[in-house]
Amino acid sequence: MAAVFALADCNNFYASCERVFDPRLRDRPVVVLSNNDGCVVARSAEAKALGIPMGEPAFKCKELFAAHNVAVFSSNYALYGDMSRRVMQTLARYSPDIEIYSIDEAFLRLDRLNDAPAALAKRAKEEVGRWTGIPVSIGLGSTKTLAKIANRRAKKDPANGGVFDLTGGADVEAGLAATAISDVWGIGPRYAKMLAGLGVATALDFIRLPRELVQKRMTVAGLHTWLELRGISCIGMEESPPPKKSIINSRSFGRRITELADIKESLAYHVVRAAEKLRAQGSVCSRLLVFIQTSRFEQGVPYYSPTAEGGLPVATANPSKLVKLAHDLAETIFKPGLEYKKAGVMLTGIERADARRLTFFEPEAQADGREKTLLRTIDAINAKWGRRTVDIAACGTAKPWAMRQESRSPRSTTVWEEIAVVRA
């Protein structure tokens, strides 16, 4: 049997998560705002119909929100992340070959199973909706790029019932003819503009170009997209993503920060989160960069955005050691009297933890076993009882620098004190 890829994509994911725990939102326009309640980053179908643009600053939409009774929420990443995990676990029941592409998307291989792929996709969609409350659209294609196109058709046309199969010959050509070249996965704005100059308006126009021309003008990546649209699979399943070569954690403050102690506290928080990501991919790092920023838009105030970088004698994923380095670096770039808007860290010099180079004369080498046991225990406790159950004291408790979340919904699935209450 030929390969069959499925792309499962959650519909209006952030807005759908908010609706799961508040049925009163079902037919009401819903928008979710970015960090510090800045811009619109997610919209329900009803909000899109009102013409609310993606990325629009929230303050510009206040009158529109009020006039149409729009439900406005701050980003609730704890809720969205946990709901994503539940959706992906449900999808994984339908194929052992699954690639989690983003927080709300996953590719699956459905051709290596006993049941018909289209029937499997329909059952998966229904089960995700029944078990999590999240609506999902699924597109099927003989390549991942065709599955992406099929997913757009599944999502846009309600008559498809949320599942669209683009594995048939005639259907493929019609689907390509109905897909603008700018909407093809892998075709960015620059390539779309270049192809438009060649008279290419749709995906069907694109695959009719000579292979040699595509490879010359768009290199191997463009050729792979061309082949994928012709039904030749070039992009395989990535069941485990490659380790990141750098990890950044940063966030704007909820209010302007002027004290070094608050800057250090925020940097400690970012280091701990970055170190968690580092350990999750089985890595350690030997270098750390910190940065702090003032606002570039303050009238009459010079913009200040310094960085400082330092290294460790032995690569580590121990947040205590990384926090100490971050604090030392912060002291070298902090200027009193300024109002800081943002701070963050970047971990580099990343290598596999089981292949790192140890120096015999360093005490870290002798304590390596105890450190691994401690960090594994902390991660296990936090995985079971929730993030920050065990934390570093340097992260603080009051967090005056924390981002603004004036309209955040309860973290109903990850915090005991905020668990949903059902009344019969």
Tab-separated table of N, CA, C and O in Angstrom, residues 14-124:
chain	number	residue	atom	x	y	z
A	14	TYR	N	-6.291	27.646	20.966
A	14	TYR	CA	-6.338	28.354	22.248
A	14	TYR	C	-7.780	28.700	22.618
A	14	TYR	O	-8.206	28.527	23.768
A	15	ALA	N	-8.540	29.200	21.634
A	15	ALA	CA	-9.938	29.547	21.898
A	15	ALA	C	-10.749	28.302	22.242
A	15	ALA	O	-11.618	28.327	23.125
A	16	SER	N	-10.466	27.186	21.581
A	16	SER	CA	-11.179	25.935	21.861
A	16	SER	C	-10.881	25.432	23.274
A	16	SER	O	-11.770	24.905	23.951
A	17	CYS	N	-9.630	25.605	23.730
A	17	CYS	CA	-9.280	25.208	25.101
A	17	CYS	C	-10.101	26.001	26.116
A	17	CYS	O	-10.561	25.451	27.125
A	18	GLU	N	-10.288	27.293	25.861
A	18	GLU	CA	-11.066	28.120	26.781
A	18	GLU	C	-12.522	27.647	26.822
A	18	GLU	O	-13.165	27.682	27.880
A	19	ARG	N	-13.042	27.180	25.702
A	19	ARG	CA	-14.436	26.754	25.645
A	19	ARG	C	-14.683	25.419	26.340
A	19	ARG	O	-15.807	25.147	26.774
A	20	VAL	N	-13.657	24.579	26.431
A	20	VAL	CA	-13.846	23.253	27.031
A	20	VAL	C	-14.402	23.374	28.442
A	20	VAL	O	-15.278	22.604	28.851
A	21	PHE	N	-13.914	24.347	29.221
A	21	PHE	CA	-14.295	24.456	30.629
A	21	PHE	C	-15.335	25.546	30.882
A	21	PHE	O	-15.647	25.842	32.028
A	22	ASP	N	-15.863	26.142	29.810
A	22	ASP	CA	-16.919	27.140	29.959
A	22	ASP	C	-17.861	27.038	28.766
A	22	ASP	O	-17.708	27.752	27.767
A	23	PRO	N	-18.842	26.148	28.830
A	23	PRO	CA	-19.766	25.942	27.699
A	23	PRO	C	-20.523	27.204	27.290
A	23	PRO	O	-21.037	27.279	26.171
A	24	ARG	N	-20.594	28.210	28.162
A	24	ARG	CA	-21.280	29.450	27.813
A	24	ARG	C	-20.590	30.179	26.658
A	24	ARG	O	-21.170	31.060	26.027
A	25	LEU	N	-19.354	29.801	26.373
A	25	LEU	CA	-18.592	30.445	25.303
A	25	LEU	C	-18.835	29.807	23.939
A	25	LEU	O	-18.260	30.250	22.945
A	26	ARG	N	-19.661	28.783	23.885
A	26	ARG	CA	-19.754	27.949	22.678
A	26	ARG	C	-20.010	28.750	21.400
A	26	ARG	O	-19.350	28.541	20.395
A	27	ASP	N	-20.980	29.660	21.385
A	27	ASP	CA	-21.299	30.427	20.176
A	27	ASP	C	-20.888	31.892	20.296
A	27	ASP	O	-21.289	32.722	19.475
A	28	ARG	N	-20.083	32.187	21.292
A	28	ARG	CA	-19.661	33.559	21.539
A	28	ARG	C	-18.273	33.798	20.941
A	28	ARG	O	-17.422	32.906	20.971
A	29	PRO	N	-18.006	34.977	20.369
A	29	PRO	CA	-16.655	35.256	19.868
A	29	PRO	C	-15.637	35.193	21.010
A	29	PRO	O	-15.884	35.742	22.096
A	30	VAL	N	-14.503	34.541	20.760
A	30	VAL	CA	-13.459	34.387	21.773
A	30	VAL	C	-12.117	34.787	21.164
A	30	VAL	O	-11.789	34.383	20.039
A	31	VAL	N	-11.344	35.585	21.896
A	31	VAL	CA	-9.978	35.894	21.484
A	31	VAL	C	-9.050	35.648	22.668
A	31	VAL	O	-9.447	35.763	23.829
A	32	VAL	N	-7.807	35.290	22.346
A	32	VAL	CA	-6.766	35.102	23.355
A	32	VAL	C	-5.641	36.075	23.034
A	32	VAL	O	-5.268	36.265	21.863
A	33	LEU	N	-5.097	36.714	24.071
A	33	LEU	CA	-4.072	37.741	23.901
A	33	LEU	C	-2.676	37.192	24.160
A	33	LEU	O	-2.499	36.176	24.838
A	34	SER	N	-1.689	37.881	23.644
A	34	SER	CA	-0.289	37.492	23.804
A	34	SER	C	0.202	37.840	25.207
A	34	SER	O	-0.555	38.314	26.055
A	35	ASN	N	1.494	37.626	25.442
A	35	ASN	CA	2.100	37.959	26.729
A	35	ASN	C	1.797	39.403	27.108
A	35	ASN	O	1.826	40.306	26.259
A	36	ASN	N	1.514	39.608	28.399
A	36	ASN	CA	1.183	40.933	28.924
A	36	ASN	C	-0.055	41.530	28.258
A	36	ASN	O	-0.216	42.755	28.212
A	37	ASP	N	-0.931	40.652	27.749
A	37	ASP	CA	-2.204	41.074	27.167
A	37	ASP	C	-2.012	42.104	26.055
A	37	ASP	O	-2.773	43.070	25.933
A	38	GLY	N	-0.990	41.875	25.232
A	38	GLY	CA	-0.645	42.846	24.207
A	38	GLY	C	-1.474	42.771	22.940
A	38	GLY	O	-2.179	43.722	22.591
A	39	CYS	N	-1.389	41.651	22.221
A	39	CYS	CA	-2.008	41.530	20.898
A	39	CYS	C	-2.862	40.269	20.807
A	39	CYS	O	-2.681	39.321	21.583
A	40	VAL	N	-3.744	40.248	19.834
A	40	VAL	CA	-4.595	39.078	19.588
A	40	VAL	C	-3.751	37.984	18.923
A	40	VAL	O	-3.171	38.197	17.861
A	41	VAL	N	-3.672	36.810	19.555
A	41	VAL	CA	-2.896	35.707	18.989
A	41	VAL	C	-3.756	34.495	18.653
A	41	VAL	O	-3.270	33.538	18.054
A	42	ALA	N	-5.025	34.503	19.034
A	42	ALA	CA	-5.924	33.396	18.690
A	42	ALA	C	-7.346	33.921	18.642
A	42	ALA	O	-7.735	34.797	19.427
A	43	ARG	N	-8.119	33.375	17.697
A	43	ARG	CA	-9.501	33.836	17.503
A	43	ARG	C	-10.395	32.639	17.219
A	43	ARG	O	-10.004	31.722	16.481
A	44	SER	N	-11.583	32.649	17.776
A	44	SER	CA	-12.577	31.651	17.395
A	44	SER	C	-13.120	32.008	16.016
A	44	SER	O	-12.870	33.099	15.494
A	45	ALA	N	-13.879	31.080	15.417
A	45	ALA	CA	-14.458	31.345	14.093
A	45	ALA	C	-15.350	32.584	14.127
A	45	ALA	O	-15.377	33.392	13.190
A	46	GLU	N	-16.085	32.765	15.234
A	46	GLU	CA	-16.974	33.920	15.362
A	46	GLU	C	-16.179	35.228	15.420
A	46	GLU	O	-16.598	36.253	14.873
A	47	ALA	N	-15.020	35.192	16.089
A	47	ALA	CA	-14.172	36.384	16.175
A	47	ALA	C	-13.566	36.715	14.813
A	47	ALA	O	-13.443	37.884	14.438
A	48	LYS	N	-13.188	35.683	14.076
A	48	LYS	CA	-12.661	35.910	12.722
A	48	LYS	C	-13.728	36.548	11.839
A	48	LYS	O	-13.438	37.431	11.027
A	49	ALA	N	-14.979	36.094	11.997
A	49	ALA	CA	-16.075	36.630	11.184
A	49	ALA	C	-16.318	38.109	11.471
A	49	ALA	O	-16.830	38.839	10.611
A	50	LEU	N	-15.941	38.566	12.652
A	50	LEU	CA	-16.086	39.985	12.993
A	50	LEU	C	-15.000	40.841	12.360
A	50	LEU	O	-15.038	42.058	12.450
A	51	GLY	N	-14.004	40.184	11.750
A	51	GLY	CA	-12.919	40.919	11.112
A	51	GLY	C	-11.806	41.307	12.056
A	51	GLY	O	-11.006	42.200	11.735
A	52	ILE	N	-11.711	40.661	13.210
A	52	ILE	CA	-10.624	40.958	14.153
A	52	ILE	C	-9.330	40.373	13.590
A	52	ILE	O	-9.210	39.164	13.412
A	53	PRO	N	-8.335	41.203	13.280
A	53	PRO	CA	-7.117	40.691	12.655
A	53	PRO	C	-6.208	39.973	13.648
A	53	PRO	O	-6.159	40.326	14.828
A	54	MET	N	-5.481	38.986	13.164
A	54	MET	CA	-4.450	38.338	13.971
A	54	MET	C	-3.317	39.337	14.204
A	54	MET	O	-2.897	40.059	13.294
A	55	GLY	N	-2.843	39.402	15.448
A	55	GLY	CA	-1.753	40.305	15.781
A	55	GLY	C	-2.174	41.730	16.075
A	55	GLY	O	-1.326	42.576	16.374
A	56	GLU	N	-3.465	42.011	16.035
A	56	GLU	CA	-3.945	43.371	16.304
A	56	GLU	C	-3.760	43.721	17.788
A	56	GLU	O	-4.096	42.925	18.673
A	57	PRO	N	-3.190	44.894	18.108
A	57	PRO	CA	-3.070	45.301	19.523
A	57	PRO	C	-4.435	45.324	20.194
A	57	PRO	O	-5.420	45.828	19.627
A	58	ALA	N	-4.506	44.795	21.397
A	58	ALA	CA	-5.795	44.665	22.090
A	58	ALA	C	-6.450	46.013	22.351
A	58	ALA	O	-7.680	46.131	22.281
A	59	PHE	N	-5.654	47.044	22.639
A	59	PHE	CA	-6.258	48.335	22.969
A	59	PHE	C	-7.004	48.932	21.780
A	59	PHE	O	-7.936	49.717	21.955
A	60	LYS	N	-6.623	48.539	20.564
A	60	LYS	CA	-7.309	49.049	19.378
A	60	LYS	C	-8.668	48.379	19.159
A	60	LYS	O	-9.476	48.861	18.374
A	61	CYS	N	-8.886	47.244	19.842
A	61	CYS	CA	-10.112	46.468	19.623
A	61	CYS	C	-11.112	46.601	20.758
A	61	CYS	O	-12.144	45.914	20.755
A	62	LYS	N	-10.844	47.459	21.741
A	62	LYS	CA	-11.710	47.515	22.927
A	62	LYS	C	-13.167	47.796	22.576
A	62	LYS	O	-14.086	47.159	23.103
A	63	GLU	N	-13.396	48.745	21.704
A	63	GLU	CA	-14.770	49.079	21.338
A	63	GLU	C	-15.439	47.933	20.590
A	63	GLU	O	-16.612	47.623	20.823
A	64	LEU	N	-14.698	47.282	19.700
A	64	LEU	CA	-15.228	46.141	18.958
A	64	LEU	C	-15.546	44.985	19.899
A	64	LEU	O	-16.593	44.335	19.782
A	65	PHE	N	-14.648	44.733	20.860
A	65	PHE	CA	-14.888	43.673	21.847
A	65	PHE	C	-16.177	43.939	22.618
A	65	PHE	O	-17.002	43.046	22.814
A	66	ALA	N	-16.355	45.180	23.051
A	66	ALA	CA	-17.527	45.524	23.856
A	66	ALA	C	-18.808	45.461	23.026
A	66	ALA	O	-19.843	44.962	23.501
A	67	ALA	N	-18.747	45.925	21.787
A	67	ALA	CA	-19.945	45.978	20.943
A	67	ALA	C	-20.470	44.592	20.592
A	67	ALA	O	-21.676	44.400	20.427
A	68	HIS	N	-19.575	43.614	20.512
A	68	HIS	CA	-19.979	42.267	20.077
A	68	HIS	C	-19.834	41.216	21.184
A	68	HIS	O	-19.844	40.020	20.893
A	69	ASN	N	-19.693	41.680	22.426
A	69	ASN	CA	-19.628	40.764	23.573
A	69	ASN	C	-18.544	39.699	23.376
A	69	ASN	O	-18.751	38.504	23.598
A	70	VAL	N	-17.377	40.139	22.957
A	70	VAL	CA	-16.259	39.223	22.721
A	70	VAL	C	-15.642	38.819	24.062
A	70	VAL	O	-15.354	39.681	24.906
A	71	ALA	N	-15.454	37.524	24.267
A	71	ALA	CA	-14.778	37.025	25.464
A	71	ALA	C	-13.274	37.135	25.254
A	71	ALA	O	-12.740	36.563	24.300
A	72	VAL	N	-12.593	37.867	26.120
A	72	VAL	CA	-11.166	38.143	25.965
A	72	VAL	C	-10.401	37.449	27.089
A	72	VAL	O	-10.718	37.625	28.277
A	73	PHE	N	-9.369	36.666	26.718
A	73	PHE	CA	-8.595	35.910	27.707
A	73	PHE	C	-7.108	36.211	27.564
A	73	PHE	O	-6.601	36.388	26.453
A	74	SER	N	-6.435	36.251	28.707
A	74	SER	CA	-4.974	36.242	28.698
A	74	SER	C	-4.497	34.839	28.342
A	74	SER	O	-5.208	33.856	28.552
A	75	SER	N	-3.284	34.748	27.805
A	75	SER	CA	-2.730	33.437	27.462
A	75	SER	C	-2.598	32.575	28.710
A	75	SER	O	-2.096	33.026	29.742
A	76	ASN	N	-3.050	31.335	28.594
A	76	ASN	CA	-3.020	30.381	29.704
A	76	ASN	C	-2.204	29.175	29.247
A	76	ASN	O	-2.742	28.122	28.920
A	77	TYR	N	-0.876	29.346	29.202
A	77	TYR	CA	-0.024	28.335	28.584
A	77	TYR	C	-0.031	27.011	29.329
A	77	TYR	O	0.140	25.946	28.724
A	78	ALA	N	-0.238	27.054	30.640
A	78	ALA	CA	-0.313	25.800	31.401
A	78	ALA	C	-1.502	24.969	30.925
A	78	ALA	O	-1.387	23.746	30.713
A	79	LEU	N	-2.640	25.609	30.728
A	79	LEU	CA	-3.829	24.905	30.244
A	79	LEU	C	-3.625	24.413	28.820
A	79	LEU	O	-3.903	23.245	28.510
A	80	TYR	N	-3.116	25.276	27.936
A	80	TYR	CA	-2.966	24.897	26.534
A	80	TYR	C	-1.967	23.748	26.374
A	80	TYR	O	-2.179	22.832	25.578
A	81	GLY	N	-0.894	23.806	27.132
A	81	GLY	CA	0.103	22.742	27.034
A	81	GLY	C	-0.445	21.405	27.486
A	81	GLY	O	-0.193	20.367	26.867
A	82	ASP	N	-1.210	21.413	28.576
A	82	ASP	CA	-1.764	20.154	29.072
A	82	ASP	C	-2.846	19.619	28.134
A	82	ASP	O	-2.914	18.408	27.890
A	83	MET	N	-3.674	20.483	27.591
A	83	MET	CA	-4.695	20.034	26.645
A	83	MET	C	-4.050	19.489	25.374
A	83	MET	O	-4.528	18.509	24.788
A	84	SER	N	-2.950	20.097	24.948
A	84	SER	CA	-2.215	19.578	23.791
A	84	SER	C	-1.710	18.166	24.064
A	84	SER	O	-1.817	17.275	23.211
A	85	ARG	N	-1.169	17.962	25.261
A	85	ARG	CA	-0.671	16.625	25.623
A	85	ARG	C	-1.791	15.598	25.555
A	85	ARG	O	-1.606	14.484	25.044
A	86	ARG	N	-2.977	15.954	26.013
A	86	ARG	CA	-4.111	15.027	25.990
A	86	ARG	C	-4.552	14.719	24.561
A	86	ARG	O	-4.874	13.579	24.233
A	87	VAL	N	-4.561	15.746	23.715
A	87	VAL	CA	-4.933	15.527	22.317
A	87	VAL	C	-3.924	14.583	21.647
A	87	VAL	O	-4.312	13.628	20.959
A	88	MET	N	-2.635	14.829	21.860
A	88	MET	CA	-1.601	14.014	21.218
A	88	MET	C	-1.627	12.574	21.725
A	88	MET	O	-1.414	11.625	20.963
A	89	GLN	N	-1.896	12.385	23.005
A	89	GLN	CA	-2.000	11.030	23.536
A	89	GLN	C	-3.171	10.277	22.905
A	89	GLN	O	-3.076	9.083	22.634
A	90	THR	N	-4.263	10.972	22.658
A	90	THR	CA	-5.416	10.345	22.023
A	90	THR	C	-5.103	9.983	20.573
A	90	THR	O	-5.414	8.880	20.110
A	91	LEU	N	-4.461	10.893	19.842
A	91	LEU	CA	-4.097	10.619	18.455
A	91	LEU	C	-3.122	9.451	18.350
A	91	LEU	O	-3.198	8.646	17.409
A	92	ALA	N	-2.225	9.336	19.328
A	92	ALA	CA	-1.218	8.268	19.296
A	92	ALA	C	-1.844	6.886	19.400
A	92	ALA	O	-1.199	5.886	19.043
A	93	ARG	N	-3.079	6.781	19.850
A	93	ARG	CA	-3.767	5.495	19.903
A	93	ARG	C	-4.078	4.962	18.507
A	93	ARG	O	-4.328	3.776	18.334
A	94	TYR	N	-4.018	5.842	17.503
A	94	TYR	CA	-4.415	5.447	16.154
A	94	TYR	C	-3.241	5.168	15.229
A	94	TYR	O	-3.432	4.710	14.104
A	95	SER	N	-2.034	5.447	15.678
A	95	SER	CA	-0.858	5.115	14.876
A	95	SER	C	0.381	5.159	15.757
A	95	SER	O	0.551	6.103	16.521
A	96	PRO	N	1.257	4.154	15.623
A	96	PRO	CA	2.518	4.217	16.365
A	96	PRO	C	3.488	5.222	15.758
A	96	PRO	O	4.471	5.614	16.389
A	97	ASP	N	3.226	5.650	14.516
A	97	ASP	CA	4.082	6.614	13.836
A	97	ASP	C	3.437	7.995	13.936
A	97	ASP	O	2.551	8.344	13.149
A	98	ILE	N	3.864	8.782	14.903
A	98	ILE	CA	3.291	10.111	15.116
A	98	ILE	C	4.414	11.114	15.305
A	98	ILE	O	5.403	10.838	15.986
A	99	GLU	N	4.272	12.248	14.681
A	99	GLU	CA	5.220	13.351	14.813
A	99	GLU	C	4.460	14.577	15.300
A	99	GLU	O	3.598	15.098	14.602
A	100	ILE	N	4.750	15.007	16.510
A	100	ILE	CA	4.105	16.205	17.054
A	100	ILE	C	4.797	17.407	16.436
A	100	ILE	O	5.942	17.724	16.747
A	101	TYR	N	4.084	18.080	15.545
A	101	TYR	CA	4.681	19.148	14.738
A	101	TYR	C	4.637	20.485	15.461
A	101	TYR	O	5.534	21.314	15.303
A	102	SER	N	3.588	20.733	16.227
A	102	SER	CA	3.470	21.960	17.015
A	102	SER	C	2.497	21.687	18.149
A	102	SER	O	2.020	20.564	18.315
A	103	ILE	N	2.182	22.709	18.924
A	103	ILE	CA	1.297	22.501	20.073
A	103	ILE	C	-0.076	22.015	19.642
A	103	ILE	O	-0.767	21.325	20.401
A	104	ASP	N	-0.492	22.312	18.406
A	104	ASP	CA	-1.837	21.923	17.972
A	104	ASP	C	-1.860	21.113	16.670
A	104	ASP	O	-2.906	20.950	16.060
A	105	GLU	N	-0.707	20.590	16.239
A	105	GLU	CA	-0.639	19.819	14.997
A	105	GLU	C	0.200	18.558	15.189
A	105	GLU	O	1.196	18.576	15.908
A	106	ALA	N	-0.194	17.498	14.485
A	106	ALA	CA	0.591	16.263	14.495
A	106	ALA	C	0.400	15.529	13.174
A	106	ALA	O	-0.699	15.495	12.621
A	107	PHE	N	1.493	14.948	12.675
A	107	PHE	CA	1.439	14.065	11.520
A	107	PHE	C	1.353	12.614	12.008
A	107	PHE	O	1.976	12.250	13.017
A	108	LEU	N	0.599	11.805	11.276
A	108	LEU	CA	0.518	10.372	11.562
A	108	LEU	C	0.665	9.589	10.259
A	108	LEU	O	0.234	10.064	9.196
A	109	ARG	N	1.259	8.389	10.326
A	109	ARG	CA	1.254	7.464	9.192
A	109	ARG	C	0.112	6.485	9.415
A	109	ARG	O	0.034	5.813	10.446
A	110	LEU	N	-0.799	6.381	8.425
A	110	LEU	CA	-1.977	5.532	8.581
A	110	LEU	C	-2.006	4.361	7.603
A	110	LEU	O	-2.972	3.611	7.571
A	111	ASP	N	-0.950	4.184	6.791
A	111	ASP	CA	-0.974	3.128	5.774
A	111	ASP	C	-0.428	1.799	6.276
A	111	ASP	O	-0.555	0.789	5.590
A	112	ARG	N	0.148	1.767	7.468
A	112	ARG	CA	0.761	0.538	7.975
A	112	ARG	C	-0.158	-0.214	8.927
A	112	ARG	O	0.260	-1.115	9.637
A	113	LEU	N	-1.433	0.176	8.933
A	113	LEU	CA	-2.400	-0.411	9.854
A	113	LEU	C	-3.436	-1.215	9.076
A	113	LEU	O	-3.522	-1.151	7.847
A	114	ASN	N	-4.237	-1.967	9.793
A	114	ASN	CA	-5.205	-2.856	9.142
A	114	ASN	C	-6.413	-2.111	8.585
A	114	ASN	O	-6.960	-2.479	7.550
A	115	ASP	N	-6.860	-1.050	9.269
A	115	ASP	CA	-8.069	-0.344	8.847
A	115	ASP	C	-7.782	0.657	7.731
A	115	ASP	O	-6.649	1.099	7.542
A	116	ALA	N	-8.831	1.029	7.007
A	116	ALA	CA	-8.709	2.030	5.956
A	116	ALA	C	-8.332	3.377	6.569
A	116	ALA	O	-8.916	3.778	7.582
A	117	PRO	N	-7.374	4.083	5.976
A	117	PRO	CA	-6.909	5.351	6.557
A	117	PRO	C	-8.022	6.365	6.797
A	117	PRO	O	-8.054	7.015	7.849
A	118	ALA	N	-8.940	6.531	5.848
A	118	ALA	CA	-10.009	7.524	6.016
A	118	ALA	C	-10.904	7.178	7.197
A	118	ALA	O	-11.318	8.054	7.960
A	119	ALA	N	-11.194	5.882	7.365
A	119	ALA	CA	-12.029	5.455	8.492
A	119	ALA	C	-11.306	5.696	9.813
A	119	ALA	O	-11.917	6.131	10.800
A	120	LEU	N	-9.997	5.423	9.843
A	120	LEU	CA	-9.209	5.683	11.052
A	120	LEU	C	-9.219	7.169	11.397
A	120	LEU	O	-9.363	7.549	12.558
A	121	ALA	N	-9.066	8.007	10.378
A	121	ALA	CA	-9.028	9.449	10.613
A	121	ALA	C	-10.345	9.944	11.195
A	121	ALA	O	-10.357	10.767	12.120
A	122	LYS	N	-11.459	9.438	10.687
A	122	LYS	CA	-12.765	9.855	11.211
A	122	LYS	C	-12.943	9.440	12.657
A	122	LYS	O	-13.451	10.201	13.484
A	123	ARG	N	-12.505	8.217	12.985
A	123	ARG	CA	-12.629	7.749	14.373
A	123	ARG	C	-11.721	8.565	15.297
A	123	ARG	O	-12.096	8.882	16.426
A	124	ALA	N	-10.527	8.885	14.819
A	124	ALA	CA	-9.597	9.670	15.631
A	124	ALA	C	-10.168	11.057	15.911
A	124	ALA	O	-10.113	11.546	17.045
